[in-house]
Coordinates of C-alpha atoms in Angstrom, one line a residue:
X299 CA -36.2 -8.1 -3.7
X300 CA -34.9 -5.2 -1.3
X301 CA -31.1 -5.7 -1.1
X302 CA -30.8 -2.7 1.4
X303 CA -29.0 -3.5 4.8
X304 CA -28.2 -1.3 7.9
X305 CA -25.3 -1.4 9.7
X306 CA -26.1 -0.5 13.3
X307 CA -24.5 0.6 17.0
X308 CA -21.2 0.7 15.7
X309 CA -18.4 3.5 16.2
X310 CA -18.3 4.6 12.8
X311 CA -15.2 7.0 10.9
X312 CA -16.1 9.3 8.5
X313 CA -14.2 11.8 6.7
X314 CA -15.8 14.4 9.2
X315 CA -15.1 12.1 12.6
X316 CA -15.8 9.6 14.5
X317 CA -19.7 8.8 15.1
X318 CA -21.0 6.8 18.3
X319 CA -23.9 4.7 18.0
X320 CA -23.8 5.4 14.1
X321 CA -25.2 4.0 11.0
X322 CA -24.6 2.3 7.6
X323 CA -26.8 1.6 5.1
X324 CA -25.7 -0.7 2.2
X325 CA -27.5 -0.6 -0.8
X326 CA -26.4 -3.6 -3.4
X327 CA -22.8 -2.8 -3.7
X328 CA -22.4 0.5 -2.7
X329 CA -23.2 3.1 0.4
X330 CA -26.8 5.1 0.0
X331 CA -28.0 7.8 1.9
X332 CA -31.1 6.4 3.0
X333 CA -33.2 3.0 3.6
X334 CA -36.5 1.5 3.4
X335 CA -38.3 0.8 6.9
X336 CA -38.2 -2.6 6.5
X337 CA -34.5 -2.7 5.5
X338 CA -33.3 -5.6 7.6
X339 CA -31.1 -4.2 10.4
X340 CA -27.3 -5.7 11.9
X341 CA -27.1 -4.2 15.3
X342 CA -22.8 -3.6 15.5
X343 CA -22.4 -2.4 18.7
X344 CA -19.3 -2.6 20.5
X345 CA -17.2 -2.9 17.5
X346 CA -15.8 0.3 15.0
X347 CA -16.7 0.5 11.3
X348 CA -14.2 2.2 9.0
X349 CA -13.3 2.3 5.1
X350 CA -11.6 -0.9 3.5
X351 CA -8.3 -0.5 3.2
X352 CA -6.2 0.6 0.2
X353 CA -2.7 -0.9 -0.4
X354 CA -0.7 1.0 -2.5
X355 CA 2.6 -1.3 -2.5
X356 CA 2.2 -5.4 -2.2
X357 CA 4.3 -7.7 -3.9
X358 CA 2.0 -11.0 -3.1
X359 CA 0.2 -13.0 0.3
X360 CA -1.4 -16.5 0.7
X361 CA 2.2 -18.3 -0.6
X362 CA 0.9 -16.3 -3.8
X363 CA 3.6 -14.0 -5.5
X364 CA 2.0 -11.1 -7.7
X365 CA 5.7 -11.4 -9.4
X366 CA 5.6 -14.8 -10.6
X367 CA 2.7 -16.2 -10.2
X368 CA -0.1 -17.5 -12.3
X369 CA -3.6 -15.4 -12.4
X370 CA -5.0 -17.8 -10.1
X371 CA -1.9 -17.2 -7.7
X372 CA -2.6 -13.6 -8.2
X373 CA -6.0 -13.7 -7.7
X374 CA -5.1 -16.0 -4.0
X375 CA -2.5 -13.2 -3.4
X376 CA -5.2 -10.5 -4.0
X377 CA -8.0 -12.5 -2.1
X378 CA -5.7 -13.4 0.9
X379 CA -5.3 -9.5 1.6
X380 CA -9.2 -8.9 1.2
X381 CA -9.6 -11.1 3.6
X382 CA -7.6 -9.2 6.8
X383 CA -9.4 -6.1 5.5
X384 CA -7.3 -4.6 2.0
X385 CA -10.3 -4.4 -0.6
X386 CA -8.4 -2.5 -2.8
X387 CA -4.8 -3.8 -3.6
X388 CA -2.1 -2.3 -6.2
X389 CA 0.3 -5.1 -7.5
X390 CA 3.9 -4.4 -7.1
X391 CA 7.0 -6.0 -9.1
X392 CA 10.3 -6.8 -8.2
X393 CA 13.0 -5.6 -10.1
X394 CA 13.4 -8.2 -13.4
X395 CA 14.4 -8.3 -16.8
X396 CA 13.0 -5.7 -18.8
X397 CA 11.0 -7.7 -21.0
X398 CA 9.8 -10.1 -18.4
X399 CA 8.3 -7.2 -16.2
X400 CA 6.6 -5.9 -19.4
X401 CA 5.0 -9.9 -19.8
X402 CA 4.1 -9.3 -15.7
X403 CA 2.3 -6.0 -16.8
X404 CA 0.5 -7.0 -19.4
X405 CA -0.5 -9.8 -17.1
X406 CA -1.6 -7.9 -14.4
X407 CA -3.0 -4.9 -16.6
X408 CA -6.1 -8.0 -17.6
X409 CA -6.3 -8.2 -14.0
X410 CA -6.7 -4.4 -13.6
X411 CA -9.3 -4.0 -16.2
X412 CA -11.4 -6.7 -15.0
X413 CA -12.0 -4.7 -11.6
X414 CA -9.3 -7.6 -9.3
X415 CA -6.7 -5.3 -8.9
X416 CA -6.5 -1.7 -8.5
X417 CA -2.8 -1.0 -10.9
X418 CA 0.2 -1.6 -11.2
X419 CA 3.5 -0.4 -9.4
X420 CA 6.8 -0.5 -10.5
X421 CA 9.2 -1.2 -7.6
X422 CA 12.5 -1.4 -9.8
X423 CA 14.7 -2.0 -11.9
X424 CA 15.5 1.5 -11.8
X425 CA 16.6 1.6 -8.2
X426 CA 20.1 2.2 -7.1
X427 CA 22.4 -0.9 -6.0
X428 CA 24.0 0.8 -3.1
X429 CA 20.1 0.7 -1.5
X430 CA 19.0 -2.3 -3.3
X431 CA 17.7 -4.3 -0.2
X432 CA 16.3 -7.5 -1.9
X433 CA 16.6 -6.8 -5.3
X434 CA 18.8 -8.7 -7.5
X435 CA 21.9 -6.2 -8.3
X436 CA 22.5 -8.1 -11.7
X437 CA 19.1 -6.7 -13.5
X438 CA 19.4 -3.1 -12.0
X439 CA 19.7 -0.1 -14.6
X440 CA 19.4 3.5 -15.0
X441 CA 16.2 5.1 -15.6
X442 CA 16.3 5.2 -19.0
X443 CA 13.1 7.2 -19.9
X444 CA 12.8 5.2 -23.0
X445 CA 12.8 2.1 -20.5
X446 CA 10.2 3.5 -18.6
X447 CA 7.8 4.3 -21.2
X448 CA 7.6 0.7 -22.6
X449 CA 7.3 -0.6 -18.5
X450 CA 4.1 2.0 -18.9
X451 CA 2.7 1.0 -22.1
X452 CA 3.3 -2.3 -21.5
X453 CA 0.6 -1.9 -18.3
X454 CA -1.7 -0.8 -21.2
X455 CA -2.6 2.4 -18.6
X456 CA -3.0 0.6 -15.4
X457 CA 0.2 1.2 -14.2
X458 CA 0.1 3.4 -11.4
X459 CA 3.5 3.9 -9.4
X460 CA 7.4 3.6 -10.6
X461 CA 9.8 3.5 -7.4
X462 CA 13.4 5.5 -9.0
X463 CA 16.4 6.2 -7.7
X464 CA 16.0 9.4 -8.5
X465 CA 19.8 10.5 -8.7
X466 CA 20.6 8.4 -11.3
X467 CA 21.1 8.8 -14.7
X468 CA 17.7 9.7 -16.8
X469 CA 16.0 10.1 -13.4
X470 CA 14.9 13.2 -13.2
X471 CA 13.7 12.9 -17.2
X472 CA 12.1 9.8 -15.7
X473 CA 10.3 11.6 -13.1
X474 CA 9.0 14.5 -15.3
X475 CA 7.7 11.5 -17.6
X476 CA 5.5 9.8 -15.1
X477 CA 4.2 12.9 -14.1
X478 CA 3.3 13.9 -18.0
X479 CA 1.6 10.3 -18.0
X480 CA -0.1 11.0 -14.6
X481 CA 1.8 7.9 -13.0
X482 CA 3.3 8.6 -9.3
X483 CA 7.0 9.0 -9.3
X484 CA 8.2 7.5 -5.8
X485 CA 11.7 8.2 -4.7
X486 CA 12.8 4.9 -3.2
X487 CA 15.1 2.7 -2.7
X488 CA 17.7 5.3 -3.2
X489 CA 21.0 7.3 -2.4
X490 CA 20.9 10.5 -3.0
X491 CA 21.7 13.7 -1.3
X492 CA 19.1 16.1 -0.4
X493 CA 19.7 18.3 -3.1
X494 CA 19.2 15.6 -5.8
X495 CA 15.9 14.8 -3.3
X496 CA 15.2 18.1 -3.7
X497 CA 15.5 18.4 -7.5
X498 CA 13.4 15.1 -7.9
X499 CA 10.1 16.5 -5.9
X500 CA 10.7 19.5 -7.9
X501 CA 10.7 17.5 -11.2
X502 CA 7.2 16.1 -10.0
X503 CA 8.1 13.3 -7.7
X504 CA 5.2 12.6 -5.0
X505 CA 5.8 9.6 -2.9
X506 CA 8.9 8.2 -0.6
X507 CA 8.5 4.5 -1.0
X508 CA 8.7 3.0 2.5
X509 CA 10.4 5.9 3.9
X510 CA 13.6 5.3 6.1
X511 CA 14.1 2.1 4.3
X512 CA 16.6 1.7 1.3
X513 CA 17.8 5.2 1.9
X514 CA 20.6 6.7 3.9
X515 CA 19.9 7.5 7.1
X516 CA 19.2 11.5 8.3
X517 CA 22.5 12.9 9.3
X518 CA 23.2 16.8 10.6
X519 CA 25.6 17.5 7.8
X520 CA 24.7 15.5 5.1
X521 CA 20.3 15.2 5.6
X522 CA 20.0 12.9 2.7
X523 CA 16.5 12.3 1.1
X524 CA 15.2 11.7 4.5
X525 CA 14.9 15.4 5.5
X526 CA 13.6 16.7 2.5
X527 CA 10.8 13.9 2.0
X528 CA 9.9 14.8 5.7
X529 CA 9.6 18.3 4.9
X530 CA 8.4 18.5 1.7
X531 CA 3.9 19.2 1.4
X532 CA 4.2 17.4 -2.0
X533 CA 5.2 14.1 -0.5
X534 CA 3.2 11.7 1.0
X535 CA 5.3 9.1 2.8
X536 CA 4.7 4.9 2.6
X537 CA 5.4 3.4 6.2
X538 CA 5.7 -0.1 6.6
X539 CA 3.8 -0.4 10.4
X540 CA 5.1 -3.8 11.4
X541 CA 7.0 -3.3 14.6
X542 CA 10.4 -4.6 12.2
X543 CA 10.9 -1.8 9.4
X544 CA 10.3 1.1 11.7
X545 CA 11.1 2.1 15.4
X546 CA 7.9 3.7 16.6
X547 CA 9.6 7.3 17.1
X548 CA 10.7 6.9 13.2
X549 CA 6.6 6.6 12.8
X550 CA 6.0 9.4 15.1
X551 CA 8.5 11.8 13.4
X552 CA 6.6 11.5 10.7
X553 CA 3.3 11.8 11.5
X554 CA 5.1 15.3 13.6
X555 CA 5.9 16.4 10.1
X556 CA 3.8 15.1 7.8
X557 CA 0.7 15.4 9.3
X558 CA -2.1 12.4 9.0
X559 CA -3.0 13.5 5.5
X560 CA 0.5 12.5 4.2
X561 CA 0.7 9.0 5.2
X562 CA -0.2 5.9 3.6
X563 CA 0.5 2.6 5.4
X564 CA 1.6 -0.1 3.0
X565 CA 2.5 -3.6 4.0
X566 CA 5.3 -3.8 1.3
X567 CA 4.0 -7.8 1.5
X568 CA 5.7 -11.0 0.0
X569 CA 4.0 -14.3 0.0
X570 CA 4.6 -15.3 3.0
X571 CA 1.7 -12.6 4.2
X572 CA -1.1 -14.6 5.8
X573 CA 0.7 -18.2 5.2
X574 CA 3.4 -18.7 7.6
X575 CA 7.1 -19.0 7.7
X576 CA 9.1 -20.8 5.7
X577 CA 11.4 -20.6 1.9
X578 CA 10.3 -18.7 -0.7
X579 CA 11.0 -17.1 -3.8
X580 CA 11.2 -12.9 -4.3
X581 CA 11.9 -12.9 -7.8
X582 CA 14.7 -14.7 -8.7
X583 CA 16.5 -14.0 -5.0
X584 CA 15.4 -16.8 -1.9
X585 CA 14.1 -15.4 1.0
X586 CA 13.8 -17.1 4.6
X587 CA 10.6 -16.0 7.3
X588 CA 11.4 -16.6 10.7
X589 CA 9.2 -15.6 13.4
X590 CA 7.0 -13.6 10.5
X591 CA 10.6 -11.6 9.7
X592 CA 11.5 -11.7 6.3
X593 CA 15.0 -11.8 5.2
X594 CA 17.2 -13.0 1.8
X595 CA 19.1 -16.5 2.6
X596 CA 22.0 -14.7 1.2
X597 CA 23.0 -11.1 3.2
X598 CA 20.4 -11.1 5.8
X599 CA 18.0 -8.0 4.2
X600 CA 15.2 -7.5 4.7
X601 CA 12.7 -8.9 2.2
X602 CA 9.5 -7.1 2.3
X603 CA 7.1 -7.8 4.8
X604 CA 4.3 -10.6 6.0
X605 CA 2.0 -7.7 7.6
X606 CA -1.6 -7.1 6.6
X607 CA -2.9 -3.9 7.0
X608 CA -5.2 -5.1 9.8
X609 CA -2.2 -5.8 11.6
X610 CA -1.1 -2.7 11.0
X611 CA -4.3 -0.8 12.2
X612 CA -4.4 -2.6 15.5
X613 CA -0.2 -1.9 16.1
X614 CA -0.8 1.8 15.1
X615 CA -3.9 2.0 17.8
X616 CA -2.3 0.0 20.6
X617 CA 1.6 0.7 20.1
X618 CA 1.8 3.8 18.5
X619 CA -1.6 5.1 20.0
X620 CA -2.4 7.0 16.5
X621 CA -6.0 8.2 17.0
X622 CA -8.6 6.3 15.0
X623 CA -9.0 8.9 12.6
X624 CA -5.4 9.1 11.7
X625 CA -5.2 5.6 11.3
X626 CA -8.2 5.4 8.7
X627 CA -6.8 8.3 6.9
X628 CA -3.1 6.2 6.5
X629 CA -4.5 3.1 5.3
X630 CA -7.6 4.4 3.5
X631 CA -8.2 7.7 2.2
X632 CA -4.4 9.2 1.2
X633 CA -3.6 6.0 -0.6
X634 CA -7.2 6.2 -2.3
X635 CA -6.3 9.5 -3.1
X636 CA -2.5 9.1 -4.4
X637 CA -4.2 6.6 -6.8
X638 CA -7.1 9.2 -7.9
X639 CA -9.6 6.7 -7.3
X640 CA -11.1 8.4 -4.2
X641 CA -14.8 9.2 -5.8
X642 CA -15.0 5.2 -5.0
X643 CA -13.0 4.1 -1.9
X644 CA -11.2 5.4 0.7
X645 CA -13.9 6.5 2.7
X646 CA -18.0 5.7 4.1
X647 CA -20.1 8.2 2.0
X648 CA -23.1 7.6 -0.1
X649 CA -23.0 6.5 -3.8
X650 CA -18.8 5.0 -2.4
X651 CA -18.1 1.3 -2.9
X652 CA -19.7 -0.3 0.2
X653 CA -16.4 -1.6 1.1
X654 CA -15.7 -1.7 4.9
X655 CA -13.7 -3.3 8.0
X656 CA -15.6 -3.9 11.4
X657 CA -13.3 -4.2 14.2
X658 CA -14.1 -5.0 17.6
X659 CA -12.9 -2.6 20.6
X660 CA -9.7 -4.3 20.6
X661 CA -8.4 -3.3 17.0
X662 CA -9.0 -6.6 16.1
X663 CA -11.0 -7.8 12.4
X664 CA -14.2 -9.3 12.7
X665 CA -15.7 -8.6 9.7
X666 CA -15.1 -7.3 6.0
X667 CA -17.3 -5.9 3.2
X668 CA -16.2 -5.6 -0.4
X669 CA -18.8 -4.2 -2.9
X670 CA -21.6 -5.0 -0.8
X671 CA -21.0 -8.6 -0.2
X672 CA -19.3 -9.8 3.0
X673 CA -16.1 -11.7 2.6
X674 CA -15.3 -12.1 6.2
X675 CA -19.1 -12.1 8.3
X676 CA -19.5 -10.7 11.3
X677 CA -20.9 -13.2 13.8
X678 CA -23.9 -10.8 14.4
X679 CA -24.7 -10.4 10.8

């Protein structure tokens, strides 16, 4: 039986531009270059196609927590984020005890090998407690490259990001480690100057986790890692687009600098993404949502984020007026690349994953395709 479909009519990004009245064609679970005549034919008009989206940095969604939870929770967590468009999803830890997290990796490392999950990241312990935001301060430590070696073989090769406060001690050692394992070093969560900044992307460092946040602020005397993340080609920069972690001039400065192939939108999500407000758990630290804002009963922080990175497209078309093209590149193709899985995902070309949003003129999700089979269906399909 022909399993060939055609999607039709639709504004359609590809890596070369935007294409009116474009096409399509899924073949079983993946793109193909051509059709048979009698392929059936969805007629998408009036709505946008672009990649599925690739989350590089998401701690859990659907009440699920990818820290904690069981592989059912995970696997809720994972599903709830497919479902507003993310169909590939990195699971990120909280800082915990050492040997806990390494129980978590070998956890979610199953998880990755089975095709659920697309790796592993790190975000902590090895983070600095003047920036810890809402990470317990009592399980920090230094980046103790022995430490981080048994976090990555403990991930049994899926881990794919470590978050360091680079300025610590063992950091830099840390960095060049990563880098020798191919694993992303992101600077994050951190204090140092922009000379330590400096010496870290030099050392092999490639991503700012959630710039801005967890970080001193830029300053005319004293730049801080702010400046050099900004200016540095080797960086690609995590934004958290949910109208709380960033003023939209903070986006705009740097998509100025950075330039659209340099930006990944992450939503940085807790549970509470796609569930609703209410108490939960980050770790072992209690967090209230109010009005969709995450913050830790005790301090105030912020606690990660309830965003999905639907919400995120439609805020960077409509508020931050990002052309379309910009947008896909954020949330699809640079984090597909950072992750080296590109060849598959991150963009609509023939022999990729058929993975895809479709999104009606205004921004908003009607529809999402993961492999080849819909998971959200269009009400013309």
């Amino acid at each position: 039986m022909a399993t060939a479909k055609v999607l039709a009519g639709a504004r359609v990004v590809l890596p070369t531009g935007t294409v009116d009245d474009g096409r399509v064609i899924v073949d079983g679970p993946r793109i193909a270059g051509s059709a048979p005549a009698d392929a059936p034919v969805v007629d998408l008009s009036g709505h946008w196609v672009v990649p599925g989206f690739v989350d590089i940095h998401n701690h859990g969604g659907g009440g699920a927590s990818f820290t904690s939870g069981t592989v059912d929770e995970v696997l809720k967590g994972v599903h709830t984020h497919r479902l507003h468009g993310t169909t590939t999803v990195v699971t990120s830890l909280v800082t915990g005890d050492m040997d806990f997290l390494a129980r978590r990796a070998g956890i979610l490392a199953e998880l990755a090998e089975q095709g659920e999950i697309a790796g592993i990241h790190f975000e902590g312990p090895f983070i600095s407690p003047c920036r810890k935001g809402a990470h317990d301060e009592t399980l920090l430590r230094d980046p103790d490259p022995a430490e981080v070696r048994k976090l990555i073989d403990a991930a049994r090769g899926q881990a794919r990001m470590v978050t360091l406060a680079t300025e610590l001690p063992g950091g830099i050692e840390s960095v060049r480690l990563l880098a020798e394992h191919g694993v992303i070093a992101a600077i994050g969560h951190t204090d140092a100057t922009y000379e330590q900044t400096v010496e870290a992307i030099d050392a092999g460092a490639t991503v700012a986790t959630h710039l801005y946040n967890a970080m001193p602020g830029l300053g005319h005397r004293a730049p801080g890692p702010i400046a050099a993340l900004l200016e540095d080609e080797r960086i690609t920069v995590e934004l958290i687009n949910d109208g709380t972690h960033l003023h939209p001039a903070s986006l705009e400065l740097a998509f100025h600098h950075k330039g659209a192939d340099k930006v990944a939108f992450i939503t940085d999500a807790m549970d509470a993404a796609g569930f609703g407000d209410g108490r939960y758990m980050l770790g072992p630290l209690e967090v209230e949502v109010s009005d969709s804002v995450a913050r830790l009963v005790e301090g105030g922080s912020i606690a990660g984020s309830t965003l999905t990175l639907d919400r995120a497209f439609k805020r960077a078309a409509t508020v931050d007026r990002l052309p379309v093209e910009d947008i896909v590149r954020a949330l699809s193709a640079n984090p597909a690349r950072l992750l080296g899985v590109q060849d598959t995902v991150g963009s609509l070309e023939p022999g990729k994953d058929a993975d895809l949003v479709v999104l009606d003129e205004a921004f908003d999700l009607k529809g999402v395709m993961r492999k080849g089979e819909w998971l959200v269906r269009p009400e013309l399909a």
